[in-house]
Amino acid sequence: MTFGAAFLGSAVESVEALTIVLAVGLTRGWRSPLYGTVVALLALAVLVAIFGQLIVTRVPELTLKLIIGTLIVLFGLRWLHKAVLRSAGVIAMHDEDKSYAATVTEIQGTSARQDWVGFTIALKGVFLEGLEVVFIVVAVGGTSGGLPIAVAGGLLAMTTVAGAGLVVRKPLAQVPENTLKYAVGIILTSLGTFWAAEGMGAAWPLDFVSVLGIAAVYFGASRVAVALIRRPVPV
């Protein structure tokens, strides 16, 4: 569960970061965006090394579960909320092609001599999306005592998405991002609920297996919400 949660959460953010890097690379060349990506990844690795160790070694376990569990619930609910609204037709589905086109337009409006523009855009995109990957990896791994497993899940997700980007060399429009965010939102919210309750002293009847039951409750509630707020498709 730790590996899966870290992998899925990291994959979602990696797809968004990859869209930005591809837009920069295909528009201005690959040198500057690749440098920006490397710098961003190094900075993120330092954050994981520092904060991961501090969290695991300095914070009492119950306090850690309560704080991180609550944060994960809030983080998961944000994704789940948007996924429900998109599934119900209240807000538009996220469009990677549109995001790609917007980035290309921004880059093309600058001088070709300003290579730092491509570097900065790639650095900003990878770092900001990567911060959410760091949060997921540290929170999931630190709370369950499996930081190395969570790091492995995050790294595998980023490697897989990067490999896909090298193969297709275009926006990953076929990736069902809303479905992925829906699933990750339920997983993170369920894990957060489990850990936050444990941090408050609750004892789950089936221990970690209870997460499956919590996930089923959240999924059922979300489908009811989609049915209640679904907007009719215009004819």
PDB file of C-alpha atoms in Angstrom:
ATOM      1  CA  MET A   1       0.000   0.000   0.000  1.00  0.00           C
ATOM      2  CA  THR A   2       2.881   2.378   0.847  1.00  0.00           C
ATOM      3  CA  PHE A   3       4.612   1.672  -2.474  1.00  0.00           C
ATOM      4  CA  GLY A   4       1.363   1.909  -4.443  1.00  0.00           C
ATOM      5  CA  ALA A   5       0.260   5.201  -2.881  1.00  0.00           C
ATOM      6  CA  ALA A   6       3.676   6.775  -3.466  1.00  0.00           C
ATOM      7  CA  PHE A   7       3.811   5.445  -7.032  1.00  0.00           C
ATOM      8  CA  LEU A   8       0.348   6.634  -8.095  1.00  0.00           C
ATOM      9  CA  GLY A   9       0.632  10.040  -6.446  1.00  0.00           C
ATOM     10  CA  SER A  10       4.074  10.629  -7.928  1.00  0.00           C
ATOM     11  CA  ALA A  11       2.912   9.495 -11.373  1.00  0.00           C
ATOM     12  CA  VAL A  12       0.135  12.102 -11.471  1.00  0.00           C
ATOM     13  CA  GLU A  13       2.485  14.980 -10.690  1.00  0.00           C
ATOM     14  CA  SER A  14       5.199  13.588 -12.979  1.00  0.00           C
ATOM     15  CA  VAL A  15       2.831  13.650 -15.973  1.00  0.00           C
ATOM     16  CA  GLU A  16       2.143  17.350 -15.378  1.00  0.00           C
ATOM     17  CA  ALA A  17       5.865  18.123 -15.030  1.00  0.00           C
ATOM     18  CA  LEU A  18       6.669  16.114 -18.156  1.00  0.00           C
ATOM     19  CA  THR A  19       4.154  18.114 -20.199  1.00  0.00           C
ATOM     20  CA  ILE A  20       6.021  21.309 -19.326  1.00  0.00           C
ATOM     21  CA  VAL A  21       9.466  19.847 -20.076  1.00  0.00           C
ATOM     22  CA  LEU A  22       8.284  18.441 -23.426  1.00  0.00           C
ATOM     23  CA  ALA A  23       6.784  21.786 -24.415  1.00  0.00           C
ATOM     24  CA  VAL A  24      10.042  23.587 -23.633  1.00  0.00           C
ATOM     25  CA  GLY A  25      12.258  20.955 -25.244  1.00  0.00           C
ATOM     26  CA  LEU A  26      10.305  20.668 -28.486  1.00  0.00           C
ATOM     27  CA  THR A  27      10.041  24.452 -28.814  1.00  0.00           C
ATOM     28  CA  ARG A  28      13.478  25.699 -27.770  1.00  0.00           C
ATOM     29  CA  GLY A  29      15.723  22.638 -27.824  1.00  0.00           C
ATOM     30  CA  TRP A  30      16.525  20.152 -25.087  1.00  0.00           C
ATOM     31  CA  ARG A  31      19.685  21.500 -23.457  1.00  0.00           C
ATOM     32  CA  SER A  32      18.207  24.254 -21.260  1.00  0.00           C
ATOM     33  CA  PRO A  33      15.101  22.360 -20.064  1.00  0.00           C
ATOM     34  CA  LEU A  34      17.171  19.281 -19.249  1.00  0.00           C
ATOM     35  CA  TYR A  35      19.541  21.405 -17.143  1.00  0.00           C
ATOM     36  CA  GLY A  36      16.542  22.939 -15.398  1.00  0.00           C
ATOM     37  CA  THR A  37      15.077  19.489 -14.761  1.00  0.00           C
ATOM     38  CA  VAL A  38      18.331  18.176 -13.283  1.00  0.00           C
ATOM     39  CA  VAL A  39      18.684  21.175 -10.949  1.00  0.00           C
ATOM     40  CA  ALA A  40      15.075  20.788  -9.797  1.00  0.00           C
ATOM     41  CA  LEU A  41      15.501  17.051  -9.144  1.00  0.00           C
ATOM     42  CA  LEU A  42      18.694  17.632  -7.141  1.00  0.00           C
ATOM     43  CA  ALA A  43      16.939  20.240  -4.991  1.00  0.00           C
ATOM     44  CA  LEU A  44      14.024  17.864  -4.416  1.00  0.00           C
ATOM     45  CA  ALA A  45      16.386  15.017  -3.479  1.00  0.00           C
ATOM     46  CA  VAL A  46      17.962  17.243  -0.821  1.00  0.00           C
ATOM     47  CA  LEU A  47      14.509  18.060   0.582  1.00  0.00           C
ATOM     48  CA  VAL A  48      13.611  14.368   0.848  1.00  0.00           C
ATOM     49  CA  ALA A  49      16.931  13.518   2.521  1.00  0.00           C
ATOM     50  CA  ILE A  50      16.684  16.327   5.082  1.00  0.00           C
ATOM     51  CA  PHE A  51      12.994  16.383   5.973  1.00  0.00           C
ATOM     52  CA  GLY A  52      12.519  12.636   5.627  1.00  0.00           C
ATOM     53  CA  GLN A  53      15.159  11.912   8.254  1.00  0.00           C
ATOM     54  CA  LEU A  54      13.946  14.697  10.560  1.00  0.00           C
ATOM     55  CA  ILE A  55      10.391  13.411  10.473  1.00  0.00           C
ATOM     56  CA  VAL A  56      11.329   9.772  11.003  1.00  0.00           C
ATOM     57  CA  THR A  57      13.858  10.326  13.806  1.00  0.00           C
ATOM     58  CA  ARG A  58      12.587  13.381  15.731  1.00  0.00           C
ATOM     59  CA  VAL A  59       8.790  13.247  15.874  1.00  0.00           C
ATOM     60  CA  PRO A  60       6.894  10.839  18.226  1.00  0.00           C
ATOM     61  CA  GLU A  61       5.013   8.186  16.268  1.00  0.00           C
ATOM     62  CA  LEU A  62       1.474   9.042  17.434  1.00  0.00           C
ATOM     63  CA  THR A  63       2.023  12.768  16.905  1.00  0.00           C
ATOM     64  CA  LEU A  64       3.459  12.036  13.475  1.00  0.00           C
ATOM     65  CA  LYS A  65       0.463   9.907  12.511  1.00  0.00           C
ATOM     66  CA  LEU A  66      -2.013  12.559  13.644  1.00  0.00           C
ATOM     67  CA  ILE A  67      -0.303  15.492  11.906  1.00  0.00           C
ATOM     68  CA  ILE A  68       0.664  13.737   8.684  1.00  0.00           C
ATOM     69  CA  GLY A  69      -2.599  11.794   8.572  1.00  0.00           C
ATOM     70  CA  THR A  70      -4.565  15.030   8.747  1.00  0.00           C
ATOM     71  CA  LEU A  71      -2.417  16.611   6.035  1.00  0.00           C
ATOM     72  CA  ILE A  72      -2.830  13.588   3.791  1.00  0.00           C
ATOM     73  CA  VAL A  73      -6.608  13.696   4.264  1.00  0.00           C
ATOM     74  CA  LEU A  74      -6.657  17.350   3.209  1.00  0.00           C
ATOM     75  CA  PHE A  75      -4.362  16.641   0.272  1.00  0.00           C
ATOM     76  CA  GLY A  76      -6.390  13.616  -0.849  1.00  0.00           C
ATOM     77  CA  LEU A  77      -9.715  15.411  -0.479  1.00  0.00           C
ATOM     78  CA  ARG A  78      -8.463  18.203  -2.737  1.00  0.00           C
ATOM     79  CA  TRP A  79      -7.830  15.728  -5.554  1.00  0.00           C
ATOM     80  CA  LEU A  80     -11.000  13.751  -4.820  1.00  0.00           C
ATOM     81  CA  HIS A  81     -13.101  16.923  -4.765  1.00  0.00           C
ATOM     82  CA  LYS A  82     -11.857  18.007  -8.199  1.00  0.00           C
ATOM     83  CA  ALA A  83     -12.201  14.482  -9.605  1.00  0.00           C
ATOM     84  CA  VAL A  84     -15.818  14.265  -8.415  1.00  0.00           C
ATOM     85  CA  LEU A  85     -16.663  17.662  -9.914  1.00  0.00           C
ATOM     86  CA  ARG A  86     -15.058  16.674 -13.215  1.00  0.00           C
ATOM     87  CA  SER A  87     -16.822  13.309 -13.273  1.00  0.00           C
ATOM     88  CA  ALA A  88     -20.123  15.099 -12.645  1.00  0.00           C
ATOM     89  CA  GLY A  89     -19.477  17.592 -15.440  1.00  0.00           C
ATOM     90  CA  VAL A  90     -19.386  20.608 -13.121  1.00  0.00           C
ATOM     91  CA  ILE A  91     -15.868  21.584 -14.180  1.00  0.00           C
ATOM     92  CA  ALA A  92     -13.974  20.681 -17.335  1.00  0.00           C
ATOM     93  CA  MET A  93     -11.624  17.734 -17.502  1.00  0.00           C
ATOM     94  CA  HIS A  94      -7.947  18.651 -17.214  1.00  0.00           C
ATOM     95  CA  ASP A  95      -6.511  18.858 -20.715  1.00  0.00           C
ATOM     96  CA  GLU A  96      -2.781  18.117 -21.062  1.00  0.00           C
ATOM     97  CA  ASP A  97      -2.891  19.248 -24.717  1.00  0.00           C
ATOM     98  CA  LYS A  98      -4.229  22.640 -23.635  1.00  0.00           C
ATOM     99  CA  SER A  99      -1.576  22.936 -20.932  1.00  0.00           C
ATOM    100  CA  TYR A 100       1.090  21.999 -23.470  1.00  0.00           C
ATOM    101  CA  ALA A 101      -0.149  24.582 -25.977  1.00  0.00           C
ATOM    102  CA  ALA A 102      -0.210  27.313 -23.330  1.00  0.00           C
ATOM    103  CA  THR A 103       3.388  26.575 -22.366  1.00  0.00           C
ATOM    104  CA  VAL A 104       4.494  26.597 -26.016  1.00  0.00           C
ATOM    105  CA  THR A 105       2.785  29.963 -26.562  1.00  0.00           C
ATOM    106  CA  GLU A 106       4.539  31.421 -23.522  1.00  0.00           C
ATOM    107  CA  ILE A 107       7.929  30.226 -24.737  1.00  0.00           C
ATOM    108  CA  GLN A 108       7.470  31.353 -28.330  1.00  0.00           C
ATOM    109  CA  GLY A 109       6.819  34.875 -27.116  1.00  0.00           C
ATOM    110  CA  THR A 110      10.434  35.184 -25.921  1.00  0.00           C
ATOM    111  CA  SER A 111      13.667  35.717 -27.770  1.00  0.00           C
ATOM    112  CA  ALA A 112      15.492  32.604 -28.951  1.00  0.00           C
ATOM    113  CA  ARG A 113      18.670  34.014 -27.407  1.00  0.00           C
ATOM    114  CA  GLN A 114      17.186  33.858 -23.920  1.00  0.00           C
ATOM    115  CA  ASP A 115      18.037  30.225 -23.150  1.00  0.00           C
ATOM    116  CA  TRP A 116      17.510  30.931 -19.472  1.00  0.00           C
ATOM    117  CA  VAL A 117      13.773  31.192 -20.188  1.00  0.00           C
ATOM    118  CA  GLY A 118      13.543  27.519 -21.108  1.00  0.00           C
ATOM    119  CA  PHE A 119      15.749  26.643 -18.147  1.00  0.00           C
ATOM    120  CA  THR A 120      13.595  28.646 -15.736  1.00  0.00           C
ATOM    121  CA  ILE A 121      10.272  27.328 -17.013  1.00  0.00           C
ATOM    122  CA  ALA A 122      11.451  23.711 -16.784  1.00  0.00           C
ATOM    123  CA  LEU A 123      12.998  24.308 -13.354  1.00  0.00           C
ATOM    124  CA  LYS A 124       9.836  25.950 -12.045  1.00  0.00           C
ATOM    125  CA  GLY A 125       7.518  23.308 -13.457  1.00  0.00           C
ATOM    126  CA  VAL A 126       9.522  20.295 -12.301  1.00  0.00           C
ATOM    127  CA  PHE A 127      10.258  21.785  -8.874  1.00  0.00           C
ATOM    128  CA  LEU A 128       6.681  22.839  -8.111  1.00  0.00           C
ATOM    129  CA  GLU A 129       5.166  19.554  -9.259  1.00  0.00           C
ATOM    130  CA  GLY A 130       8.022  17.714  -7.557  1.00  0.00           C
ATOM    131  CA  LEU A 131       7.246  19.385  -4.229  1.00  0.00           C
ATOM    132  CA  GLU A 132       3.962  17.514  -4.194  1.00  0.00           C
ATOM    133  CA  VAL A 133       5.841  14.292  -4.967  1.00  0.00           C
ATOM    134  CA  VAL A 134       8.151  15.012  -2.011  1.00  0.00           C
ATOM    135  CA  PHE A 135       5.157  15.608   0.244  1.00  0.00           C
ATOM    136  CA  ILE A 136       3.539  12.334  -0.808  1.00  0.00           C
ATOM    137  CA  VAL A 137       6.757  10.309  -0.449  1.00  0.00           C
ATOM    138  CA  VAL A 138       7.727  11.760   2.942  1.00  0.00           C
ATOM    139  CA  ALA A 139       4.192  11.633   4.331  1.00  0.00           C
ATOM    140  CA  VAL A 140       3.395   8.105   3.180  1.00  0.00           C
ATOM    141  CA  GLY A 141       6.855   6.703   3.903  1.00  0.00           C
ATOM    142  CA  GLY A 142       7.450   8.534   7.164  1.00  0.00           C
ATOM    143  CA  THR A 143       4.098   7.680   8.685  1.00  0.00           C
ATOM    144  CA  SER A 144       4.211   3.979   7.853  1.00  0.00           C
ATOM    145  CA  GLY A 145       7.894   3.613   8.678  1.00  0.00           C
ATOM    146  CA  GLY A 146       8.668   2.675   5.098  1.00  0.00           C
ATOM    147  CA  LEU A 147      10.421   5.751   3.715  1.00  0.00           C
ATOM    148  CA  PRO A 148      12.785   3.715   1.472  1.00  0.00           C
ATOM    149  CA  ILE A 149       9.775   1.882  -0.008  1.00  0.00           C
ATOM    150  CA  ALA A 150       7.937   5.162  -0.626  1.00  0.00           C
ATOM    151  CA  VAL A 151      11.053   6.708  -2.193  1.00  0.00           C
ATOM    152  CA  ALA A 152      11.344   3.667  -4.468  1.00  0.00           C
ATOM    153  CA  GLY A 153       7.706   4.072  -5.500  1.00  0.00           C
ATOM    154  CA  GLY A 154       8.202   7.760  -6.254  1.00  0.00           C
ATOM    155  CA  LEU A 155      11.392   7.153  -8.227  1.00  0.00           C
ATOM    156  CA  LEU A 156       9.821   4.337 -10.235  1.00  0.00           C
ATOM    157  CA  ALA A 157       6.827   6.534 -11.066  1.00  0.00           C
ATOM    158  CA  MET A 158       9.011   9.411 -12.265  1.00  0.00           C
ATOM    159  CA  THR A 159      11.223   7.022 -14.246  1.00  0.00           C
ATOM    160  CA  THR A 160       8.210   5.357 -15.868  1.00  0.00           C
ATOM    161  CA  VAL A 161       6.618   8.670 -16.868  1.00  0.00           C
ATOM    162  CA  ALA A 162       9.958  10.020 -18.122  1.00  0.00           C
ATOM    163  CA  GLY A 163      10.451   6.860 -20.185  1.00  0.00           C
ATOM    164  CA  ALA A 164       6.987   7.252 -21.674  1.00  0.00           C
ATOM    165  CA  GLY A 165       7.840  10.847 -22.536  1.00  0.00           C
ATOM    166  CA  LEU A 166      10.988   9.762 -24.353  1.00  0.00           C
ATOM    167  CA  VAL A 167       8.991   7.231 -26.356  1.00  0.00           C
ATOM    168  CA  VAL A 168       6.057   9.385 -27.421  1.00  0.00           C
ATOM    169  CA  ARG A 169       7.743  12.799 -27.334  1.00  0.00           C
ATOM    170  CA  LYS A 170       4.388  14.592 -27.147  1.00  0.00           C
ATOM    171  CA  PRO A 171       1.803  15.458 -24.451  1.00  0.00           C
ATOM    172  CA  LEU A 172       0.440  12.385 -22.749  1.00  0.00           C
ATOM    173  CA  ALA A 173      -3.126  13.215 -23.705  1.00  0.00           C
ATOM    174  CA  GLN A 174      -4.168   9.562 -23.573  1.00  0.00           C
ATOM    175  CA  VAL A 175      -3.313   9.265 -19.871  1.00  0.00           C
ATOM    176  CA  PRO A 176      -6.655   9.238 -17.986  1.00  0.00           C
ATOM    177  CA  GLU A 177      -5.476  11.825 -15.485  1.00  0.00           C
ATOM    178  CA  ASN A 178      -8.862  12.449 -13.894  1.00  0.00           C
ATOM    179  CA  THR A 179      -9.357   8.730 -13.272  1.00  0.00           C
ATOM    180  CA  LEU A 180      -5.850   8.517 -11.832  1.00  0.00           C
ATOM    181  CA  LYS A 181      -6.454  11.509  -9.567  1.00  0.00           C
ATOM    182  CA  TYR A 182      -9.770   9.999  -8.520  1.00  0.00           C
ATOM    183  CA  ALA A 183      -8.054   6.775  -7.434  1.00  0.00           C
ATOM    184  CA  VAL A 184      -5.127   8.534  -5.765  1.00  0.00           C
ATOM    185  CA  GLY A 185      -7.502  10.902  -3.957  1.00  0.00           C
ATOM    186  CA  ILE A 186      -9.386   7.949  -2.477  1.00  0.00           C
ATOM    187  CA  ILE A 187      -6.170   6.132  -1.529  1.00  0.00           C
ATOM    188  CA  LEU A 188      -4.573   9.161   0.140  1.00  0.00           C
ATOM    189  CA  THR A 189      -7.771  10.160   1.939  1.00  0.00           C
ATOM    190  CA  SER A 190      -8.208   6.610   3.226  1.00  0.00           C
ATOM    191  CA  LEU A 191      -4.602   6.338   4.404  1.00  0.00           C
ATOM    192  CA  GLY A 192      -4.814   9.759   6.042  1.00  0.00           C
ATOM    193  CA  THR A 193      -8.021   8.829   7.864  1.00  0.00           C
ATOM    194  CA  PHE A 194      -6.456   5.588   9.093  1.00  0.00           C
ATOM    195  CA  TRP A 195      -3.296   7.263  10.406  1.00  0.00           C
ATOM    196  CA  ALA A 196      -5.023  10.320  11.882  1.00  0.00           C
ATOM    197  CA  ALA A 197      -7.393   8.083  13.839  1.00  0.00           C
ATOM    198  CA  GLU A 198      -4.465   5.993  15.094  1.00  0.00           C
ATOM    199  CA  GLY A 199      -2.711   9.192  16.137  1.00  0.00           C
ATOM    200  CA  MET A 200      -5.747  10.035  18.281  1.00  0.00           C
ATOM    201  CA  GLY A 201      -5.547   6.621  19.941  1.00  0.00           C
ATOM    202  CA  ALA A 202      -8.110   4.695  17.890  1.00  0.00           C
ATOM    203  CA  ALA A 203      -7.579   0.977  17.267  1.00  0.00           C
ATOM    204  CA  TRP A 204      -8.796  -0.367  13.934  1.00  0.00           C
ATOM    205  CA  PRO A 205     -10.389  -3.862  14.118  1.00  0.00           C
ATOM    206  CA  LEU A 206      -8.400  -5.312  11.197  1.00  0.00           C
ATOM    207  CA  ASP A 207      -5.373  -3.036  11.545  1.00  0.00           C
ATOM    208  CA  PHE A 208      -4.040  -1.892   8.140  1.00  0.00           C
ATOM    209  CA  VAL A 209      -6.571  -4.007   6.237  1.00  0.00           C
ATOM    210  CA  SER A 210      -9.182  -1.518   7.462  1.00  0.00           C
ATOM    211  CA  VAL A 211      -7.849   0.921   4.848  1.00  0.00           C
ATOM    212  CA  LEU A 212      -9.676  -1.124   2.201  1.00  0.00           C
ATOM    213  CA  GLY A 213     -12.966  -0.633   4.027  1.00  0.00           C
ATOM    214  CA  ILE A 214     -12.318   3.084   4.449  1.00  0.00           C
ATOM    215  CA  ALA A 215     -11.519   3.355   0.736  1.00  0.00           C
ATOM    216  CA  ALA A 216     -14.778   1.571  -0.117  1.00  0.00           C
ATOM    217  CA  VAL A 217     -16.734   4.054   2.017  1.00  0.00           C
ATOM    218  CA  TYR A 218     -15.047   7.057   0.379  1.00  0.00           C
ATOM    219  CA  PHE A 219     -15.562   5.588  -3.089  1.00  0.00           C
ATOM    220  CA  GLY A 220     -19.238   4.901  -2.425  1.00  0.00           C
ATOM    221  CA  ALA A 221     -19.776   8.384  -1.008  1.00  0.00           C
ATOM    222  CA  SER A 222     -18.015   9.961  -3.987  1.00  0.00           C
ATOM    223  CA  ARG A 223     -20.192   8.077  -6.477  1.00  0.00           C
ATOM    224  CA  VAL A 224     -23.306   9.225  -4.627  1.00  0.00           C
ATOM    225  CA  ALA A 225     -21.962  12.790  -4.783  1.00  0.00           C
ATOM    226  CA  VAL A 226     -21.349  12.469  -8.536  1.00  0.00           C
ATOM    227  CA  ALA A 227     -24.908  11.202  -9.066  1.00  0.00           C
ATOM    228  CA  LEU A 228     -26.419  14.011  -6.991  1.00  0.00           C
ATOM    229  CA  ILE A 229     -24.545  16.882  -8.631  1.00  0.00           C
ATOM    230  CA  ARG A 230     -24.191  15.510 -12.165  1.00  0.00           C
ATOM    231  CA  ARG A 231     -25.109  18.072 -14.791  1.00  0.00           C
ATOM    232  CA  PRO A 232     -26.976  16.917 -17.900  1.00  0.00           C
ATOM    233  CA  VAL A 233     -24.991  16.781 -21.108  1.00  0.00           C
ATOM    234  CA  PRO A 234     -26.270  19.509 -23.472  1.00  0.00           C
ATOM    235  CA  VAL A 235     -28.000  18.095 -26.553  1.00  0.00           C
TER     236      VAL A 235
END
